[in-house]
Amino acid sequence: MKMHYYLREWGLDLSKSHAFVMKTIRQTIRFSYSSACTKSGHKLARTHGARLVVQQSEATWLGVHAFHTVLSRKPQAYTGILKTLRFELALPKYRRYKKRFRDVISEGLSTLTLLSF
């Protein structure tokens, strides 16, 4: 949702900035995964037995799905981006994750319905 407000504030023409927005989404997902990996390796996390059991491809699928879900709330504004995200979610390497993360997705969607933007 923050991304929606940033893009609106900047006044970007999304049809011309499609590649920039997609690159930003991918970088955000990669950064989030890298940050989780780093934090799980810290001394405090190890002391408390924290482990990161999510593979990078799983985190990527979850991130793409999250961006698709949130940006779908404004489909008229993100037509091209949503098309690209749908395509990525449909790739064969990601197909198995839809069923695997069904419970996580439904739990996340329950909180999303409380938010509006």
Coordinates of N, CA and C in Angstrom, one line a residue:
M1 N 0.8 -1.2 0.0 CA 0.0 0.0 0.0 C 0.9 1.3 0.0
K2 N 2.0 1.2 0.7 CA 2.9 2.3 0.7 C 3.4 2.6 -0.7
M3 N 3.6 1.5 -1.5 CA 4.1 1.7 -2.9 C 3.0 2.4 -3.7
H4 N 1.8 2.1 -3.5 CA 0.7 2.8 -4.2 C 0.8 4.3 -3.9
Y5 N 0.9 4.7 -2.7 CA 1.0 6.1 -2.3 C 2.2 6.8 -2.8
Y6 N 3.4 6.1 -2.8 CA 4.6 6.6 -3.4 C 4.4 6.9 -4.9
L7 N 3.9 5.9 -5.6 CA 3.7 6.1 -7.0 C 2.8 7.2 -7.3
R8 N 1.7 7.3 -6.6 CA 0.7 8.4 -6.8 C 1.4 9.8 -6.5
E9 N 2.1 9.9 -5.4 CA 2.8 11.1 -5.0 C 3.8 11.6 -6.1
W10 N 4.5 10.6 -6.6 CA 5.6 10.9 -7.6 C 4.9 11.3 -9.0
G11 N 3.7 10.9 -9.2 CA 3.0 11.2 -10.4 C 3.6 10.4 -11.6
L12 N 4.0 9.2 -11.3 CA 4.6 8.3 -12.4 C 3.5 7.9 -13.4
D13 N 3.8 7.9 -14.6 CA 3.0 7.3 -15.7 C 3.3 5.8 -15.7
L14 N 2.5 5.0 -15.1 CA 2.8 3.6 -15.0 C 3.0 2.8 -16.3
S15 N 2.3 3.3 -17.4 CA 2.5 2.7 -18.7 C 3.9 2.9 -19.2
K16 N 4.5 4.0 -18.8 CA 5.9 4.3 -19.2 C 6.9 3.8 -18.2
S17 N 6.5 3.6 -17.0 CA 7.4 3.2 -15.9 C 7.3 1.8 -15.5
H18 N 6.7 1.0 -16.3 CA 6.4 -0.4 -16.0 C 7.7 -1.2 -15.6
A19 N 8.7 -1.1 -16.4 CA 10.0 -1.8 -16.0 C 10.5 -1.3 -14.7
F20 N 10.5 0.0 -14.4 CA 11.0 0.5 -13.2 C 10.2 -0.1 -12.0
V21 N 8.9 -0.1 -12.1 CA 8.1 -0.6 -11.0 C 8.3 -2.1 -10.8
M22 N 8.4 -2.8 -11.9 CA 8.6 -4.3 -11.7 C 10.0 -4.6 -11.1
K23 N 11.0 -3.8 -11.5 CA 12.3 -4.0 -10.9 C 12.3 -3.6 -9.4
T24 N 11.6 -2.6 -9.1 CA 11.4 -2.2 -7.7 C 10.7 -3.3 -6.9
I25 N 9.7 -3.9 -7.4 CA 9.0 -5.0 -6.7 C 10.0 -6.2 -6.5
R26 N 10.7 -6.5 -7.6 CA 11.6 -7.7 -7.4 C 12.7 -7.4 -6.4
Q27 N 13.2 -6.2 -6.4 CA 14.3 -5.8 -5.4 C 13.7 -5.8 -4.0
T28 N 12.5 -5.4 -3.8 CA 11.9 -5.4 -2.5 C 11.8 -6.8 -2.0
I29 N 11.3 -7.7 -2.8 CA 11.2 -9.1 -2.4 C 12.6 -9.7 -2.1
R30 N 13.6 -9.5 -2.9 CA 14.9 -10.0 -2.7 C 15.5 -9.4 -1.4
F31 N 15.3 -8.1 -1.2 CA 15.8 -7.5 0.0 C 15.1 -8.1 1.3
S32 N 13.8 -8.3 1.2 CA 13.1 -8.8 2.4 C 13.6 -10.2 2.7
Y33 N 13.9 -11.0 1.7 CA 14.4 -12.4 1.9 C 15.8 -12.3 2.5
S34 N 16.6 -11.5 1.9 CA 18.0 -11.3 2.4 C 18.0 -10.8 3.9
S35 N 17.2 -9.9 4.2 CA 17.1 -9.4 5.5 C 16.7 -10.5 6.5
A36 N 15.7 -11.3 6.1 CA 15.3 -12.4 7.0 C 16.4 -13.4 7.2
C37 N 17.1 -13.7 6.2 CA 18.3 -14.6 6.3 C 19.3 -14.0 7.2
T38 N 19.6 -12.8 7.1 CA 20.6 -12.1 7.9 C 20.2 -12.1 9.4
K39 N 18.9 -11.7 9.6 CA 18.4 -11.7 11.0 C 18.4 -13.0 11.6
S40 N 18.1 -14.1 10.9 CA 18.0 -15.4 11.5 C 19.4 -15.9 11.9
G41 N 20.4 -15.3 11.3 CA 21.8 -15.7 11.7 C 22.4 -15.0 12.8
H42 N 21.8 -13.9 13.3 CA 22.3 -13.2 14.4 C 22.4 -14.0 15.7
K43 N 23.2 -13.6 16.6 CA 23.5 -14.3 17.8 C 22.2 -14.5 18.7
L44 N 21.4 -13.4 18.8 CA 20.2 -13.5 19.5 C 19.2 -14.5 18.9
A45 N 19.1 -14.5 17.6 CA 18.2 -15.5 17.0 C 18.7 -16.9 17.2
R46 N 20.0 -17.1 17.1 CA 20.5 -18.4 17.3 C 20.3 -18.9 18.7
T47 N 20.5 -17.9 19.7 CA 20.3 -18.3 21.1 C 18.9 -18.8 21.3
H48 N 17.9 -18.2 20.7 CA 16.5 -18.6 20.9 C 16.1 -19.7 19.9
G49 N 17.0 -20.2 19.2 CA 16.7 -21.3 18.3 C 15.9 -21.0 17.0
A50 N 16.0 -19.7 16.6 CA 15.3 -19.3 15.4 C 16.0 -19.9 14.2
R51 N 15.1 -20.3 13.2 CA 15.6 -20.9 12.0 C 14.7 -20.3 10.8
L52 N 15.3 -20.1 9.7 CA 14.6 -19.7 8.5 C 14.4 -20.9 7.6
V53 N 13.2 -21.3 7.5 CA 12.9 -22.5 6.7 C 12.2 -22.3 5.4
V54 N 12.4 -21.0 4.9 CA 11.8 -20.7 3.6 C 12.9 -20.5 2.6
Q55 N 12.7 -21.2 1.5 CA 13.7 -21.1 0.4 C 13.5 -19.8 -0.4
Q56 N 14.4 -19.4 -1.1 CA 14.3 -18.1 -1.9 C 13.2 -18.2 -2.9
S57 N 13.0 -19.3 -3.6 CA 11.9 -19.4 -4.5 C 10.6 -19.3 -3.9
E58 N 10.4 -19.8 -2.7 CA 9.2 -19.7 -1.9 C 8.9 -18.3 -1.5
A59 N 10.0 -17.6 -1.0 CA 9.8 -16.2 -0.6 C 9.5 -15.4 -1.8
T60 N 10.1 -15.7 -2.9 CA 9.8 -14.9 -4.1 C 8.3 -15.1 -4.5
W61 N 7.8 -16.3 -4.5 CA 6.4 -16.5 -4.9 C 5.5 -15.8 -3.9
L62 N 5.8 -15.9 -2.6 CA 4.9 -15.2 -1.6 C 5.0 -13.7 -1.8
G63 N 6.1 -13.2 -2.1 CA 6.2 -11.7 -2.4 C 5.4 -11.3 -3.6
V64 N 5.6 -12.1 -4.7 CA 4.9 -11.7 -5.9 C 3.4 -11.8 -5.7
H65 N 3.0 -12.9 -5.0 CA 1.5 -13.0 -4.6 C 1.0 -11.9 -3.8
A66 N 1.8 -11.5 -2.8 CA 1.4 -10.3 -2.0 C 1.3 -9.1 -2.8
F67 N 2.2 -8.7 -3.6 CA 2.1 -7.5 -4.4 C 0.9 -7.6 -5.4
H68 N 0.7 -8.8 -6.0 CA -0.5 -9.0 -6.8 C -1.8 -8.8 -6.1
T69 N -1.8 -9.3 -4.9 CA -3.1 -9.2 -4.1 C -3.3 -7.7 -3.7
V70 N -2.3 -7.1 -3.3 CA -2.5 -5.7 -2.8 C -2.8 -4.8 -4.0
L71 N -2.0 -4.9 -5.1 CA -2.2 -4.0 -6.2 C -3.5 -4.3 -7.0
S72 N -4.1 -5.5 -6.8 CA -5.4 -5.9 -7.4 C -6.5 -5.1 -6.8
R73 N -6.3 -4.4 -5.7 CA -7.3 -3.6 -5.1 C -7.5 -2.3 -6.0
K74 N -6.6 -2.0 -6.8 CA -6.7 -0.9 -7.8 C -6.4 -1.3 -9.2
P75 N -7.2 -2.3 -9.7 CA -6.8 -2.9 -11.0 C -6.7 -1.9 -12.2
Q76 N -7.5 -0.8 -12.2 CA -7.5 0.2 -13.2 C -6.1 0.9 -13.3
A77 N -5.5 1.0 -12.2 CA -4.2 1.8 -12.1 C -3.0 0.9 -12.4
Y78 N -3.1 -0.4 -12.2 CA -2.0 -1.3 -12.4 C -2.2 -2.4 -13.4
T79 N -2.9 -2.2 -14.4 CA -3.2 -3.2 -15.4 C -2.0 -4.0 -15.9
G80 N -1.0 -3.3 -16.4 CA 0.2 -3.9 -17.0 C 1.0 -4.6 -15.9
I81 N 1.1 -4.0 -14.7 CA 1.9 -4.7 -13.7 C 1.2 -5.9 -13.2
L82 N -0.1 -5.9 -13.0 CA -0.9 -7.1 -12.6 C -0.7 -8.2 -13.6
K83 N -0.7 -7.8 -14.9 CA -0.6 -8.9 -16.0 C 0.8 -9.6 -15.8
T84 N 1.8 -8.8 -15.6 CA 3.2 -9.4 -15.4 C 3.2 -10.2 -14.1
L85 N 2.7 -9.7 -13.1 CA 2.7 -10.5 -11.8 C 1.9 -11.8 -12.0
R86 N 0.7 -11.8 -12.7 CA -0.1 -13.0 -12.9 C 0.7 -14.0 -13.7
F87 N 1.5 -13.5 -14.7 CA 2.3 -14.3 -15.5 C 3.4 -15.0 -14.7
E88 N 4.0 -14.3 -13.8 CA 5.1 -14.8 -13.0 C 4.5 -15.9 -12.0
L89 N 3.3 -15.6 -11.5 CA 2.7 -16.6 -10.6 C 2.3 -17.9 -11.3
A90 N 2.1 -17.8 -12.6 CA 1.7 -19.0 -13.4 C 2.9 -19.8 -13.9
L91 N 4.1 -19.3 -13.7 CA 5.2 -20.0 -14.2 C 5.3 -21.4 -13.6
P92 N 5.7 -22.4 -14.3 CA 5.8 -23.8 -13.8 C 6.6 -24.0 -12.5
K93 N 7.6 -23.2 -12.4 CA 8.4 -23.3 -11.1 C 7.7 -22.9 -9.9
Y94 N 6.6 -22.1 -10.0 CA 5.9 -21.6 -8.9 C 4.6 -22.3 -8.6
R95 N 4.1 -23.2 -9.6 CA 2.8 -23.8 -9.5 C 2.5 -24.5 -8.2
R96 N 3.5 -25.2 -7.7 CA 3.3 -26.0 -6.5 C 3.0 -25.2 -5.2
Y97 N 3.4 -23.9 -5.2 CA 3.3 -23.1 -4.0 C 1.9 -22.7 -3.7
K98 N 1.1 -22.6 -4.7 CA -0.3 -22.1 -4.4 C -1.0 -23.0 -3.4
K99 N -0.9 -24.3 -3.6 CA -1.5 -25.3 -2.7 C -0.8 -25.3 -1.4
R100 N 0.5 -25.3 -1.5 CA 1.3 -25.4 -0.3 C 1.1 -24.3 0.7
F101 N 0.9 -23.1 0.2 CA 0.8 -21.9 1.1 C -0.7 -21.4 1.2
R102 N -1.6 -22.3 0.9 CA -3.0 -21.9 0.9 C -3.4 -21.3 2.3
D103 N -3.0 -22.0 3.4 CA -3.4 -21.5 4.7 C -2.8 -20.1 5.0
V104 N -1.5 -20.0 4.6 CA -0.8 -18.7 4.9 C -1.5 -17.6 4.1
I105 N -1.9 -17.8 2.9 CA -2.5 -16.9 2.0 C -3.9 -16.5 2.6
S106 N -4.7 -17.5 3.0 CA -6.0 -17.1 3.5 C -5.9 -16.3 4.8
E107 N -4.9 -16.6 5.7 CA -4.7 -15.9 6.9 C -4.4 -14.4 6.6
G108 N -3.5 -14.3 5.6 CA -3.1 -12.9 5.2 C -4.2 -12.1 4.6
L109 N -5.0 -12.8 3.8 CA -6.2 -12.1 3.2 C -7.2 -11.7 4.2
S110 N -7.3 -12.4 5.3 CA -8.3 -12.0 6.3 C -7.9 -10.6 6.9
T111 N -6.6 -10.3 7.1 CA -6.2 -9.0 7.6 C -6.3 -8.0 6.5
L112 N -6.1 -8.3 5.3 CA -6.1 -7.4 4.2 C -7.5 -6.8 4.0
T113 N -8.6 -7.6 4.3 CA -9.9 -7.1 4.1 C -10.2 -5.9 5.1
L114 N -9.5 -5.8 6.2 CA -9.7 -4.8 7.1 C -9.1 -3.5 6.7
L115 N -8.2 -3.5 5.7 CA -7.4 -2.3 5.3 C -8.1 -1.8 4.0
S116 N -8.0 -0.5 3.8 CA -8.5 0.1 2.6 C -7.5 1.2 2.2
F117 N -7.4 1.4 0.9 CA -6.5 2.4 0.4 C -7.0 2.9 -0.9

